[in-house]
Amino acid sequence: MFDDLPAGLTARHPSDADHPRILAVLDAWWGGFKGEAGSVERALLLPRLYFQHFTTTSFLVERDSAEIAAFLVGFLSQTDPDAAYVHFVGVDPALHGHGVARTLYNAFFALARTHGRRYVHCITSPENTGSRAFHTRLGFRASGVRPDYDGPGLDRVAFTIDLSG
Ligand SMILES: CC(C)(COP(=O)(O)OP(=O)(O)OC[C@H]1O[C@@H](n2cnc3c(N)ncnc32)[C@H](O)[C@@H]1OP(=O)(O)O)[C@@H](O)C(=O)NCCC(=O)NCCS
């Protein structure tokens, strides 16, 4: 699907059967970020519906067509015809720094453009400094910390990139 992934990695759209496989790697890939509360939060952020109804705008990367190496869950906004949204992204820590997430985002940007979308939005936790650095490096504009953005105690930083820029 993409020709700029490191050797041995292949990409495809995810399916229903990938849901438990992805849930199984979240805690390890996030390094136990925010402890038990973080673990519950992450799992609840990825209900099965994303692997049923958002598959054509999401990507899964596998190593030797077996082990999960990375994923991006995204969608086209139903409300804003100019916007697309990256909901969740993760890369196996063993592959960090090899451009895998950049490849996934570039593929999502291309898909968004194909559908006439100009902006891509996403959010992250303020404490997730790696995610904040990554999105800034890709050219996203960051908001300040937005207290209680996703509910009481769930502060977020919001990111936007203008694909026409
Ligand atoms: C954030 C994450 C997706 C980045 O994946 P990755 O494949 O390592 O990123 P890439 O190799 O494509 O990096 C792209 C650019 O961002 C930079 N970057 C990536 N992670 C970074 C970090 N932690 N600190 C500083 N810069 C970083 C890279 O240096 C690279 O810049 P370059 O092109 O100038 O060399 C990955 O670290 C991850 O899965 N983290 C845990 C899950 C998470 O936090 N997800 C995001 C919130 S939902």
mmCIF file of C-alpha atoms in Angstrom, residues 61-158:
data_model
loop_
_atom_site.group_PDB
_atom_site.id
_atom_site.type_symbol
_atom_site.label_atom_id
_atom_site.label_comp_id
_atom_site.label_asym_id
_atom_site.label_seq_id
_atom_site.Cartn_x
_atom_site.Cartn_y
_atom_site.Cartn_z
ATOM 1 C CA VAL A 61 1.140 -1.803 9.443
ATOM 2 C CA GLU A 62 2.364 -5.357 10.001
ATOM 3 C CA ARG A 63 5.773 -6.938 10.247
ATOM 4 C CA ASP A 64 6.135 -9.919 7.896
ATOM 5 C CA SER A 65 2.329 -9.786 7.418
ATOM 6 C CA ALA A 66 1.784 -11.061 10.971
ATOM 7 C CA GLU A 67 2.796 -8.925 13.950
ATOM 8 C CA ILE A 68 1.277 -5.454 14.339
ATOM 9 C CA ALA A 69 3.909 -2.738 13.880
ATOM 10 C CA ALA A 70 1.826 0.468 13.723
ATOM 11 C CA PHE A 71 -1.663 1.805 13.198
ATOM 12 C CA LEU A 72 -3.513 5.025 12.458
ATOM 13 C CA VAL A 73 -7.241 5.380 13.069
ATOM 14 C CA GLY A 74 -8.736 8.367 11.271
ATOM 15 C CA PHE A 75 -11.865 9.567 9.555
ATOM 16 C CA LEU A 76 -13.369 12.290 7.403
ATOM 17 C CA SER A 77 -15.439 14.760 9.408
ATOM 18 C CA GLN A 78 -19.182 14.164 9.026
ATOM 19 C CA THR A 79 -19.829 17.757 10.073
ATOM 20 C CA ASP A 80 -17.119 19.861 8.470
ATOM 21 C CA PRO A 81 -16.585 19.156 4.744
ATOM 22 C CA ASP A 82 -13.131 20.792 4.990
ATOM 23 C CA ALA A 83 -11.850 18.573 7.784
ATOM 24 C CA ALA A 84 -10.434 15.136 8.522
ATOM 25 C CA TYR A 85 -9.387 13.803 11.912
ATOM 26 C CA VAL A 86 -6.655 11.494 13.225
ATOM 27 C CA HIS A 87 -8.160 9.826 16.258
ATOM 28 C CA PHE A 88 -5.409 7.472 17.387
ATOM 29 C CA VAL A 89 -1.937 6.533 16.222
ATOM 30 C CA GLY A 90 0.707 4.203 17.591
ATOM 31 C CA VAL A 91 4.023 2.721 16.483
ATOM 32 C CA ASP A 92 5.864 -0.232 18.023
ATOM 33 C CA PRO A 93 8.596 1.362 20.208
ATOM 34 C CA ALA A 94 11.184 -0.848 18.460
ATOM 35 C CA LEU A 95 10.408 1.101 15.274
ATOM 36 C CA HIS A 96 10.307 4.626 16.659
ATOM 37 C CA GLY A 97 12.301 7.203 14.743
ATOM 38 C CA HIS A 98 12.167 5.348 11.403
ATOM 39 C CA GLY A 99 9.525 7.519 9.795
ATOM 40 C CA VAL A 100 6.666 5.017 10.174
ATOM 41 C CA ALA A 101 4.229 7.484 11.734
ATOM 42 C CA ARG A 102 5.215 10.150 9.209
ATOM 43 C CA THR A 103 4.400 7.670 6.410
ATOM 44 C CA LEU A 104 0.997 6.921 7.958
ATOM 45 C CA TYR A 105 0.195 10.620 8.327
ATOM 46 C CA ASN A 106 1.313 11.370 4.760
ATOM 47 C CA ALA A 107 -0.985 8.597 3.522
ATOM 48 C CA PHE A 108 -3.830 10.024 5.586
ATOM 49 C CA PHE A 109 -3.128 13.540 4.284
ATOM 50 C CA ALA A 110 -3.237 12.218 0.704
ATOM 51 C CA LEU A 111 -6.514 10.447 1.390
ATOM 52 C CA ALA A 112 -7.971 13.576 3.005
ATOM 53 C CA ARG A 113 -6.951 15.690 0.003
ATOM 54 C CA THR A 114 -8.559 13.167 -2.352
ATOM 55 C CA HIS A 115 -11.803 13.797 -0.488
ATOM 56 C CA GLY A 116 -11.409 17.567 -0.729
ATOM 57 C CA ARG A 117 -10.407 18.052 2.919
ATOM 58 C CA ARG A 118 -8.129 20.987 3.701
ATOM 59 C CA TYR A 119 -7.536 20.588 7.442
ATOM 60 C CA VAL A 120 -6.498 17.627 9.583
ATOM 61 C CA HIS A 121 -7.146 17.834 13.304
ATOM 62 C CA CYS A 122 -6.078 15.706 16.251
ATOM 63 C CA ILE A 123 -5.545 16.006 20.002
ATOM 64 C CA THR A 124 -3.149 14.630 22.574
ATOM 65 C CA SER A 125 -2.601 14.704 26.329
ATOM 66 C CA PRO A 126 -0.453 17.617 27.538
ATOM 67 C CA GLU A 127 1.862 15.146 29.324
ATOM 68 C CA ASN A 128 2.508 13.225 26.096
ATOM 69 C CA THR A 129 5.605 15.208 25.165
ATOM 70 C CA GLY A 130 6.632 12.710 22.465
ATOM 71 C CA SER A 131 3.322 13.093 20.666
ATOM 72 C CA ARG A 132 3.469 16.876 20.984
ATOM 73 C CA ALA A 133 6.994 16.962 19.517
ATOM 74 C CA PHE A 134 6.028 14.585 16.711
ATOM 75 C CA HIS A 135 2.965 16.576 15.640
ATOM 76 C CA THR A 136 4.858 19.862 15.788
ATOM 77 C CA ARG A 137 7.639 18.327 13.672
ATOM 78 C CA LEU A 138 5.079 17.291 11.054
ATOM 79 C CA GLY A 139 3.895 20.884 10.795
ATOM 80 C CA PHE A 140 0.787 20.826 12.971
ATOM 81 C CA ARG A 141 -0.122 24.042 14.801
ATOM 82 C CA ALA A 142 -0.686 23.404 18.504
ATOM 83 C CA SER A 143 -3.214 25.061 20.791
ATOM 84 C CA GLY A 144 -2.380 25.790 24.383
ATOM 85 C CA VAL A 145 -3.451 23.263 26.996
ATOM 86 C CA ARG A 146 -7.257 23.131 27.061
ATOM 87 C CA PRO A 147 -8.414 22.196 30.568
ATOM 88 C CA ASP A 148 -11.214 19.585 30.782
ATOM 89 C CA TYR A 149 -11.371 19.433 26.956
ATOM 90 C CA ASP A 150 -12.554 15.809 26.946
ATOM 91 C CA GLY A 151 -14.299 15.906 30.332
ATOM 92 C CA PRO A 152 -13.346 16.637 33.956
ATOM 93 C CA GLY A 153 -9.605 16.193 34.431
ATOM 94 C CA LEU A 154 -9.055 15.233 30.762
ATOM 95 C CA ASP A 155 -6.972 18.166 29.527
ATOM 96 C CA ARG A 156 -5.860 18.132 25.891
ATOM 97 C CA VAL A 157 -3.684 19.967 23.379
ATOM 98 C CA ALA A 158 -5.379 20.346 19.968
#
